[in-house]
DNA sequence: CAAAGAACATGAGCGTTGCTCACGTGCCTG
DNA sequence: CAGGCACGTGAGCAACGCTCATGTTCTTTG
C-alpha cells in the first residue's frame, strides 16, 4: 500500500493491466458486451456470466482484469465522462468562443443533449444503478467537477467582457448549479418521449439563460 | 388479470393485507427496521434476513406480506412522497396563498429542503438504488406528477392574477421543469456539506424565480 | 535457443443472497 | 366446538458474484 513506484497513480479500475495484444482485445470485447447488455436489459439483471458469455470469454478471464462487476460499470462511466468533457471543451475553444451568451448556452445544451442520445449506455448505466453506487457517484462527481471548472472560467471571462463583476466564489457556485441542473434536465429529456423531450431541451436553455441573466445583473 | 371485483384497485405493494392487529404491528416493525438499516448501511448491503432479524420476525413472515425486497423500498418511498405532497398542499392552501410569487417560491423551496433533511431515509433510498429501480422510479414519477399538477394549477392562477397569459400546456411544461429542477437541487443540497448546502437552497429559489419571471414575461 | 518465469486462460464450485414451500399454530365465525 | 382461514416458521433451493487451483502461452534472459 505504501510503495507505488511502478504504478503511475491509481486511475485504473483494472485489477491487472493487460500487456499482451490478445488480452487487450479481450478487455475491449468485455466492455462492448457489457455495454450492450446494460443498455438492452439493465445493469441489475445483467449477470457477469452473461457478459463473459457474450464476449466469448470465460468468467475467470473477466475477473482476471476487472476486480468486480462494478468496475466494468465504472470503466464505462469514466469513458463517457471524458468524451463529453472533450466534446464540450472543443466547442468552447472553437466555434463557441465567438458566440454571444445566449447562443453559447443554447449550443452547449444542444451538444450535451446530442451526446446523451448518441450514447444510450450513459443513461442506461445511471438508470438502474447498483450496489457499487457510491463509487459510481464519485465518478460522476469527478466528471461534473471538470465541467464545473470549465464553466466557472467561462463565466468569469464573459462577466468581465460584459462589464459585470463576479467573484470567483459566485462563479463556482453558479457553474455548479448550471452543470447539475442542465445535466438533470437533459438526462430527463433523453429518457422521455419525443414531444416532451424536445421541449425540455429548449426549456433547459431558457432556464440557464434566465438564471444567468439574473445572477449577472445582481452583481 | 381480468376479474378484479374484490380488489379495490392495485395501490398496495403488499402481497397480503394484514387483517389481524398482531400482523399489522409486524408490518410496521418490518418497515421501521428496513428504514433504519437502509439509512445506516445503504439499500444494497442490507439483506432481507437482516431486516427480518432486526424486526424480530422470521423471513417467512416478512415474505408473507411483502412480495420482494423492492416492495419494502417502494412502500417507504410511497409514504415519503405522500407526506411531502400533503405538507406542500397545506402550505399552498394556507399561509402561502397570500404571499407574492417570490416569497411563495422561497417558502416552498425552504419547506421541501427541510423535508429532505428531516427524513434521511428519503435520500438514502434514492442514493443507492437497486435492481427494482424501474418500479421505484415509477413511484417517484407518480409523486412528482402530483406536485406538477399542484404547481400547474398555481401557476395558471398566479399568471391570471398578474395579468399574464399562460396556456395550460405551457403551464404544465413549466411546472414539470420547476418540480424536477428544484427537486434535484434540493436533493443535492441535502447530501452536501453545510456551506454549499445552504447556498444551494438559496440558488434553487433564485433559479426558479428567474425562470418563472422570464417565462411569464414571454407570454 | 533452451530454460525460467511472468502473464494469461479456464471452469468447477464456494459463499451469500433473495425468496419458497410444506407444515404447524393461533384466531374467528357459524 | 368444529371447521376454516389467516398467520407463523425456518430449512433449504436457485441464482448470483466471485475465487482458486491448475494448465497454457508468451517474453525475457544466460
mmCIF file with all atom_site columns, N, CA and C in Angstrom, chain B residues 88-142:
data_model
loop_
_atom_site.group_PDB
_atom_site.id
_atom_site.type_symbol
_atom_site.label_atom_id
_atom_site.label_alt_id
_atom_site.label_comp_id
_atom_site.label_asym_id
_atom_site.label_entity_id
_atom_site.label_seq_id
_atom_site.pdbx_PDB_ins_code
_atom_site.Cartn_x
_atom_site.Cartn_y
_atom_site.Cartn_z
_atom_site.occupancy
_atom_site.B_iso_or_equiv
_atom_site.pdbx_formal_charge
_atom_site.auth_seq_id
_atom_site.auth_comp_id
_atom_site.auth_asym_id
_atom_site.auth_atom_id
_atom_site.pdbx_PDB_model_num
ATOM 1   N N  . UNK B 1 88  ? -46.773 20.256 1.296   1.00 0.00 ? 88  UNK B N  1
ATOM 2   C CA . UNK B 1 88  ? -46.762 21.357 0.332   1.00 0.00 ? 88  UNK B CA 1
ATOM 3   C C  . UNK B 1 88  ? -48.175 21.858 0.051   1.00 0.00 ? 88  UNK B C  1
ATOM 4   N N  . UNK B 1 89  ? -49.114 20.931 -0.028  1.00 0.00 ? 89  UNK B N  1
ATOM 5   C CA . UNK B 1 89  ? -50.501 21.331 -0.279  1.00 0.00 ? 89  UNK B CA 1
ATOM 6   C C  . UNK B 1 89  ? -51.023 22.184 0.869   1.00 0.00 ? 89  UNK B C  1
ATOM 7   N N  . UNK B 1 90  ? -50.637 21.823 2.085   1.00 0.00 ? 90  UNK B N  1
ATOM 8   C CA . UNK B 1 90  ? -51.077 22.584 3.246   1.00 0.00 ? 90  UNK B CA 1
ATOM 9   C C  . UNK B 1 90  ? -50.521 24.007 3.194   1.00 0.00 ? 90  UNK B C  1
ATOM 10  N N  . UNK B 1 91  ? -49.267 24.119 2.778   1.00 0.00 ? 91  UNK B N  1
ATOM 11  C CA . UNK B 1 91  ? -48.649 25.449 2.670   1.00 0.00 ? 91  UNK B CA 1
ATOM 12  C C  . UNK B 1 91  ? -49.321 26.273 1.580   1.00 0.00 ? 91  UNK B C  1
ATOM 13  N N  . UNK B 1 92  ? -49.544 25.641 0.439   1.00 0.00 ? 92  UNK B N  1
ATOM 14  C CA . UNK B 1 92  ? -50.144 26.345 -0.703  1.00 0.00 ? 92  UNK B CA 1
ATOM 15  C C  . UNK B 1 92  ? -51.559 26.828 -0.376  1.00 0.00 ? 92  UNK B C  1
ATOM 16  N N  . UNK B 1 93  ? -52.290 26.007 0.356   1.00 0.00 ? 93  UNK B N  1
ATOM 17  C CA . UNK B 1 93  ? -53.662 26.377 0.678   1.00 0.00 ? 93  UNK B CA 1
ATOM 18  C C  . UNK B 1 93  ? -53.758 27.237 1.927   1.00 0.00 ? 93  UNK B C  1
ATOM 19  N N  . UNK B 1 94  ? -52.685 27.330 2.680   1.00 0.00 ? 94  UNK B N  1
ATOM 20  C CA . UNK B 1 94  ? -52.706 28.082 3.928   1.00 0.00 ? 94  UNK B CA 1
ATOM 21  C C  . UNK B 1 94  ? -51.992 29.407 3.820   1.00 0.00 ? 94  UNK B C  1
ATOM 22  N N  . UNK B 1 95  ? -50.927 29.546 4.585   1.00 0.00 ? 95  UNK B N  1
ATOM 23  C CA . UNK B 1 95  ? -50.226 30.827 4.644   1.00 0.00 ? 95  UNK B CA 1
ATOM 24  C C  . UNK B 1 95  ? -49.597 31.222 3.310   1.00 0.00 ? 95  UNK B C  1
ATOM 25  N N  . UNK B 1 96  ? -49.275 30.232 2.478   1.00 0.00 ? 96  UNK B N  1
ATOM 26  C CA . UNK B 1 96  ? -48.622 30.532 1.212   1.00 0.00 ? 96  UNK B CA 1
ATOM 27  C C  . UNK B 1 96  ? -49.513 31.268 0.227   1.00 0.00 ? 96  UNK B C  1
ATOM 28  N N  . UNK B 1 97  ? -50.817 31.062 0.346   1.00 0.00 ? 97  UNK B N  1
ATOM 29  C CA . UNK B 1 97  ? -51.752 31.619 -0.629  1.00 0.00 ? 97  UNK B CA 1
ATOM 30  C C  . UNK B 1 97  ? -51.683 33.146 -0.706  1.00 0.00 ? 97  UNK B C  1
ATOM 31  N N  . UNK B 1 98  ? -51.397 33.770 0.406   1.00 0.00 ? 98  UNK B N  1
ATOM 32  C CA . UNK B 1 98  ? -51.421 35.233 0.451   1.00 0.00 ? 98  UNK B CA 1
ATOM 33  C C  . UNK B 1 98  ? -50.088 35.855 0.035   1.00 0.00 ? 98  UNK B C  1
ATOM 34  N N  . UNK B 1 99  ? -49.053 35.028 -0.120  1.00 0.00 ? 99  UNK B N  1
ATOM 35  C CA . UNK B 1 99  ? -47.719 35.566 -0.397  1.00 0.00 ? 99  UNK B CA 1
ATOM 36  C C  . UNK B 1 99  ? -47.532 35.932 -1.870  1.00 0.00 ? 99  UNK B C  1
ATOM 37  N N  . UNK B 1 100 ? -46.695 36.928 -2.141  1.00 0.00 ? 100 UNK B N  1
ATOM 38  C CA . UNK B 1 100 ? -46.337 37.232 -3.541  1.00 0.00 ? 100 UNK B CA 1
ATOM 39  C C  . UNK B 1 100 ? -45.480 36.103 -4.111  1.00 0.00 ? 100 UNK B C  1
ATOM 40  N N  . UNK B 1 101 ? -45.371 36.060 -5.433  1.00 0.00 ? 101 UNK B N  1
ATOM 41  C CA . UNK B 1 101 ? -44.704 34.949 -6.119  1.00 0.00 ? 101 UNK B CA 1
ATOM 42  C C  . UNK B 1 101 ? -43.326 34.615 -5.552  1.00 0.00 ? 101 UNK B C  1
ATOM 43  N N  . UNK B 1 102 ? -42.487 35.629 -5.420  1.00 0.00 ? 102 UNK B N  1
ATOM 44  C CA . UNK B 1 102 ? -41.116 35.395 -4.947  1.00 0.00 ? 102 UNK B CA 1
ATOM 45  C C  . UNK B 1 102 ? -41.107 34.725 -3.588  1.00 0.00 ? 102 UNK B C  1
ATOM 46  N N  . UNK B 1 103 ? -41.867 35.240 -2.672  1.00 0.00 ? 103 UNK B N  1
ATOM 47  C CA . UNK B 1 103 ? -41.893 34.694 -1.314  1.00 0.00 ? 103 UNK B CA 1
ATOM 48  C C  . UNK B 1 103 ? -42.523 33.307 -1.303  1.00 0.00 ? 103 UNK B C  1
ATOM 49  N N  . UNK B 1 104 ? -43.497 33.121 -2.157  1.00 0.00 ? 104 UNK B N  1
ATOM 50  C CA . UNK B 1 104 ? -44.164 31.822 -2.247  1.00 0.00 ? 104 UNK B CA 1
ATOM 51  C C  . UNK B 1 104 ? -43.171 30.737 -2.670  1.00 0.00 ? 104 UNK B C  1
ATOM 52  N N  . UNK B 1 105 ? -42.389 31.071 -3.680  1.00 0.00 ? 105 UNK B N  1
ATOM 53  C CA . UNK B 1 105 ? -41.392 30.106 -4.165  1.00 0.00 ? 105 UNK B CA 1
ATOM 54  C C  . UNK B 1 105 ? -40.329 29.848 -3.111  1.00 0.00 ? 105 UNK B C  1
ATOM 55  N N  . UNK B 1 106 ? -39.842 30.908 -2.509  1.00 0.00 ? 106 UNK B N  1
ATOM 56  C CA . UNK B 1 106 ? -38.827 30.739 -1.469  1.00 0.00 ? 106 UNK B CA 1
ATOM 57  C C  . UNK B 1 106 ? -39.357 29.882 -0.332  1.00 0.00 ? 106 UNK B C  1
ATOM 58  N N  . UNK B 1 107 ? -40.592 30.092 0.038   1.00 0.00 ? 107 UNK B N  1
ATOM 59  C CA . UNK B 1 107 ? -41.205 29.295 1.102   1.00 0.00 ? 107 UNK B CA 1
ATOM 60  C C  . UNK B 1 107 ? -41.318 27.831 0.732   1.00 0.00 ? 107 UNK B C  1
ATOM 61  N N  . UNK B 1 108 ? -41.743 27.589 -0.492  1.00 0.00 ? 108 UNK B N  1
ATOM 62  C CA . UNK B 1 108 ? -41.889 26.204 -0.949  1.00 0.00 ? 108 UNK B CA 1
ATOM 63  C C  . UNK B 1 108 ? -40.533 25.502 -0.982  1.00 0.00 ? 108 UNK B C  1
ATOM 64  N N  . UNK B 1 109 ? -39.549 26.205 -1.469  1.00 0.00 ? 109 UNK B N  1
ATOM 65  C CA . UNK B 1 109 ? -38.200 25.634 -1.530  1.00 0.00 ? 109 UNK B CA 1
ATOM 66  C C  . UNK B 1 109 ? -37.708 25.299 -0.129  1.00 0.00 ? 109 UNK B C  1
ATOM 67  N N  . UNK B 1 110 ? -37.899 26.225 0.796   1.00 0.00 ? 110 UNK B N  1
ATOM 68  C CA . UNK B 1 110 ? -37.440 26.009 2.169   1.00 0.00 ? 110 UNK B CA 1
ATOM 69  C C  . UNK B 1 110 ? -38.150 24.817 2.794   1.00 0.00 ? 110 UNK B C  1
ATOM 70  N N  . UNK B 1 111 ? -39.432 24.695 2.526   1.00 0.00 ? 111 UNK B N  1
ATOM 71  C CA . UNK B 1 111 ? -40.213 23.598 3.090   1.00 0.00 ? 111 UNK B CA 1
ATOM 72  C C  . UNK B 1 111 ? -39.734 22.243 2.557   1.00 0.00 ? 111 UNK B C  1
ATOM 73  N N  . UNK B 1 112 ? -39.517 22.191 1.248   1.00 0.00 ? 112 UNK B N  1
ATOM 74  C CA . UNK B 1 112 ? -39.039 20.947 0.632   1.00 0.00 ? 112 UNK B CA 1
ATOM 75  C C  . UNK B 1 112 ? -37.660 20.590 1.161   1.00 0.00 ? 112 UNK B C  1
ATOM 76  N N  . UNK B 1 113 ? -36.822 21.604 1.296   1.00 0.00 ? 113 UNK B N  1
ATOM 77  C CA . UNK B 1 113 ? -35.480 21.377 1.820   1.00 0.00 ? 113 UNK B CA 1
ATOM 78  C C  . UNK B 1 113 ? -35.541 20.784 3.221   1.00 0.00 ? 113 UNK B C  1
ATOM 79  N N  . UNK B 1 114 ? -36.362 21.331 4.056   1.00 0.00 ? 114 UNK B N  1
ATOM 80  C CA . UNK B 1 114 ? -36.493 20.814 5.430   1.00 0.00 ? 114 UNK B CA 1
ATOM 81  C C  . UNK B 1 114 ? -36.997 19.389 5.427   1.00 0.00 ? 114 UNK B C  1
ATOM 82  N N  . UNK B 1 115 ? -37.907 19.096 4.547   1.00 0.00 ? 115 UNK B N  1
ATOM 83  C CA . UNK B 1 115 ? -38.459 17.739 4.472   1.00 0.00 ? 115 UNK B CA 1
ATOM 84  C C  . UNK B 1 115 ? -37.361 16.725 4.165   1.00 0.00 ? 115 UNK B C  1
ATOM 85  N N  . UNK B 1 116 ? -36.529 17.060 3.190   1.00 0.00 ? 116 UNK B N  1
ATOM 86  C CA . UNK B 1 116 ? -35.421 16.158 2.833   1.00 0.00 ? 116 UNK B CA 1
ATOM 87  C C  . UNK B 1 116 ? -34.518 15.922 4.030   1.00 0.00 ? 116 UNK B C  1
ATOM 88  N N  . UNK B 1 117 ? -34.229 16.990 4.773   1.00 0.00 ? 117 UNK B N  1
ATOM 89  C CA . UNK B 1 117 ? -33.294 16.875 5.889   1.00 0.00 ? 117 UNK B CA 1
ATOM 90  C C  . UNK B 1 117 ? -33.920 16.155 7.078   1.00 0.00 ? 117 UNK B C  1
ATOM 91  N N  . UNK B 1 118 ? -35.205 16.346 7.261   1.00 0.00 ? 118 UNK B N  1
ATOM 92  C CA . UNK B 1 118 ? -35.870 15.701 8.406   1.00 0.00 ? 118 UNK B CA 1
ATOM 93  C C  . UNK B 1 118 ? -36.142 14.224 8.157   1.00 0.00 ? 118 UNK B C  1
ATOM 94  N N  . UNK B 1 119 ? -36.116 13.809 6.886   1.00 0.00 ? 119 UNK B N  1
ATOM 95  C CA . UNK B 1 119 ? -36.368 12.408 6.564   1.00 0.00 ? 119 UNK B CA 1
ATOM 96  C C  . UNK B 1 119 ? -35.176 11.827 5.820   1.00 0.00 ? 119 UNK B C  1
ATOM 97  N N  . UNK B 1 120 ? -34.123 11.475 6.559   1.00 0.00 ? 120 UNK B N  1
ATOM 98  C CA . UNK B 1 120 ? -32.899 10.996 5.913   1.00 0.00 ? 120 UNK B CA 1
ATOM 99  C C  . UNK B 1 120 ? -33.115 9.712  5.107   1.00 0.00 ? 120 UNK B C  1
ATOM 100 N N  . UNK B 1 121 ? -34.196 9.025  5.374   1.00 0.00 ? 121 UNK B N  1
ATOM 101 C CA . UNK B 1 121 ? -34.461 7.792  4.627   1.00 0.00 ? 121 UNK B CA 1
ATOM 102 C C  . UNK B 1 121 ? -34.765 8.063  3.171   1.00 0.00 ? 121 UNK B C  1
ATOM 103 N N  . UNK B 1 122 ? -35.318 9.225  2.886   1.00 0.00 ? 122 UNK B N  1
ATOM 104 C CA . UNK B 1 122 ? -35.696 9.550  1.512   1.00 0.00 ? 122 UNK B CA 1
ATOM 105 C C  . UNK B 1 122 ? -34.477 9.622  0.602   1.00 0.00 ? 122 UNK B C  1
ATOM 106 N N  . UNK B 1 123 ? -33.502 10.478 0.916   1.00 0.00 ? 123 UNK B N  1
ATOM 107 C CA . UNK B 1 123 ? -32.272 10.457 0.121   1.00 0.00 ? 123 UNK B CA 1
ATOM 108 C C  . UNK B 1 123 ? -31.604 9.090  0.129   1.00 0.00 ? 123 UNK B C  1
ATOM 109 N N  . UNK B 1 124 ? -31.598 8.429  1.293   1.00 0.00 ? 124 UNK B N  1
ATOM 110 C CA . UNK B 1 124 ? -30.906 7.144  1.404   1.00 0.00 ? 124 UNK B CA 1
ATOM 111 C C  . UNK B 1 124 ? -31.459 6.133  0.410   1.00 0.00 ? 124 UNK B C  1
ATOM 112 N N  . UNK B 1 125 ? -32.760 6.141  0.257   1.00 0.00 ? 125 UNK B N  1
ATOM 113 C CA . UNK B 1 125 ? -33.390 5.180  -0.648  1.00 0.00 ? 125 UNK B CA 1
ATOM 114 C C  . UNK B 1 125 ? -32.992 5.436  -2.093  1.00 0.00 ? 125 UNK B C  1
ATOM 115 N N  . UNK B 1 126 ? -32.987 6.711  -2.468  1.00 0.00 ? 126 UNK B N  1
ATOM 116 C CA . UNK B 1 126 ? -32.658 7.015  -3.856  1.00 0.00 ? 126 UNK B CA 1
ATOM 117 C C  . UNK B 1 126 ? -31.153 7.161  -4.053  1.00 0.00 ? 126 UNK B C  1
ATOM 118 N N  . UNK B 1 127 ? -30.429 7.071  -2.952  1.00 0.00 ? 127 UNK B N  1
ATOM 119 C CA . UNK B 1 127 ? -28.978 7.219  -3.018  1.00 0.00 ? 127 UNK B CA 1
ATOM 120 C C  . UNK B 1 127 ? -28.364 6.020  -3.726  1.00 0.00 ? 127 UNK B C  1
ATOM 121 N N  . UNK B 1 128 ? -28.546 4.854  -3.168  1.00 0.00 ? 128 UNK B N  1
ATOM 122 C CA . UNK B 1 128 ? -28.054 3.705  -3.896  1.00 0.00 ? 128 UNK B CA 1
ATOM 123 C C  . UNK B 1 128 ? -29.210 2.738  -4.112  1.00 0.00 ? 128 UNK B C  1
ATOM 124 N N  . UNK B 1 129 ? -29.825 2.956  -5.206  1.00 0.00 ? 129 UNK B N  1
ATOM 125 C CA . UNK B 1 129 ? -30.982 2.189  -5.588  1.00 0.00 ? 129 UNK B CA 1
ATOM 126 C C  . UNK B 1 129 ? -30.554 0.762  -5.928  1.00 0.00 ? 129 UNK B C  1
ATOM 127 N N  . UNK B 1 130 ? -31.477 -0.009 -6.430  1.00 0.00 ? 130 UNK B N  1
ATOM 128 C CA . UNK B 1 130 ? -31.163 -1.414 -6.663  1.00 0.00 ? 130 UNK B CA 1
ATOM 129 C C  . UNK B 1 130 ? -31.938 -1.990 -7.819  1.00 0.00 ? 130 UNK B C  1
ATOM 130 N N  . UNK B 1 131 ? -31.789 -3.259 -8.010  1.00 0.00 ? 131 UNK B N  1
ATOM 131 C CA . UNK B 1 131 ? -32.436 -3.977 -9.107  1.00 0.00 ? 131 UNK B CA 1
ATOM 132 C C  . UNK B 1 131 ? -33.800 -3.411 -9.497  1.00 0.00 ? 131 UNK B C  1
ATOM 133 N N  . UNK B 1 132 ? -34.696 -3.324 -8.562  1.00 0.00 ? 132 UNK B N  1
ATOM 134 C CA . UNK B 1 132 ? -36.093 -2.948 -8.822  1.00 0.00 ? 132 UNK B CA 1
ATOM 135 C C  . UNK B 1 132 ? -36.273 -1.489 -9.217  1.00 0.00 ? 132 UNK B C  1
ATOM 136 N N  . UNK B 1 133 ? -35.222 -0.864 -9.676  1.00 0.00 ? 133 UNK B N  1
ATOM 137 C CA . UNK B 1 133 ? -35.262 0.577  -9.844  1.00 0.00 ? 133 UNK B CA 1
ATOM 138 C C  . UNK B 1 133 ? -36.351 1.057  -10.791 1.00 0.00 ? 133 UNK B C  1
ATOM 139 N N  . UNK B 1 134 ? -36.700 0.248  -11.759 1.00 0.00 ? 134 UNK B N  1
ATOM 140 C CA . UNK B 1 134 ? -37.723 0.666  -12.710 1.00 0.00 ? 134 UNK B CA 1
ATOM 141 C C  . UNK B 1 134 ? -39.017 1.014  -11.976 1.00 0.00 ? 134 UNK B C  1
ATOM 142 N N  . UNK B 1 135 ? -39.424 0.156  -11.086 1.00 0.00 ? 135 UNK B N  1
ATOM 143 C CA . UNK B 1 135 ? -40.661 0.409  -10.352 1.00 0.00 ? 135 UNK B CA 1
ATOM 144 C C  . UNK B 1 135 ? -40.486 1.539  -9.353  1.00 0.00 ? 135 UNK B C  1
ATOM 145 N N  . UNK B 1 136 ? -39.290 1.648  -8.785  1.00 0.00 ? 136 UNK B N  1
ATOM 146 C CA . UNK B 1 136 ? -39.037 2.727  -7.832  1.00 0.00 ? 136 UNK B CA 1
ATOM 147 C C  . UNK B 1 136 ? -39.136 4.073  -8.529  1.00 0.00 ? 136 UNK B C  1
ATOM 148 N N  . UNK B 1 137 ? -38.565 4.140  -9.712  1.00 0.00 ? 137 UNK B N  1
ATOM 149 C CA . UNK B 1 137 ? -38.637 5.372  -10.480 1.00 0.00 ? 137 UNK B CA 1
ATOM 150 C C  . UNK B 1 137 ? -40.088 5.700  -10.796 1.00 0.00 ? 137 UNK B C  1
ATOM 151 N N  . UNK B 1 138 ? -40.877 4.672  -11.052 1.00 0.00 ? 138 UNK B N  1
ATOM 152 C CA . UNK B 1 138 ? -42.287 4.887  -11.362 1.00 0.00 ? 138 UNK B CA 1
ATOM 153 C C  . UNK B 1 138 ? -42.992 5.552  -10.182 1.00 0.00 ? 138 UNK B C  1
ATOM 154 N N  . UNK B 1 139 ? -42.626 5.143  -8.978  1.00 0.00 ? 139 UNK B N  1
ATOM 155 C CA . UNK B 1 139 ? -43.242 5.741  -7.792  1.00 0.00 ? 139 UNK B CA 1
ATOM 156 C C  . UNK B 1 139 ? -42.801 7.183  -7.621  1.00 0.00 ? 139 UNK B C  1
ATOM 157 N N  . UNK B 1 140 ? -41.515 7.428  -7.841  1.00 0.00 ? 140 UNK B N  1
ATOM 158 C CA . UNK B 1 140 ? -41.024 8.801  -7.766  1.00 0.00 ? 140 UNK B CA 1
ATOM 159 C C  . UNK B 1 140 ? -41.748 9.658  -8.809  1.00 0.00 ? 140 UNK B C  1
ATOM 160 N N  . UNK B 1 141 ? -41.940 9.050  -9.964  1.00 0.00 ? 141 UNK B N  1
ATOM 161 C CA . UNK B 1 141 ? -42.628 9.736  -11.051 1.00 0.00 ? 141 UNK B CA 1
ATOM 162 C C  . UNK B 1 141 ? -44.050 10.112 -10.645 1.00 0.00 ? 141 UNK B C  1
ATOM 163 N N  . UNK B 1 142 ? -44.696 9.192  -9.961  1.00 0.00 ? 142 UNK B N  1
ATOM 164 C CA . UNK B 1 142 ? -46.073 9.417  -9.526  1.00 0.00 ? 142 UNK B CA 1
ATOM 165 C C  . UNK B 1 142 ? -46.134 10.560 -8.518  1.00 0.00 ? 142 UNK B C  1
#
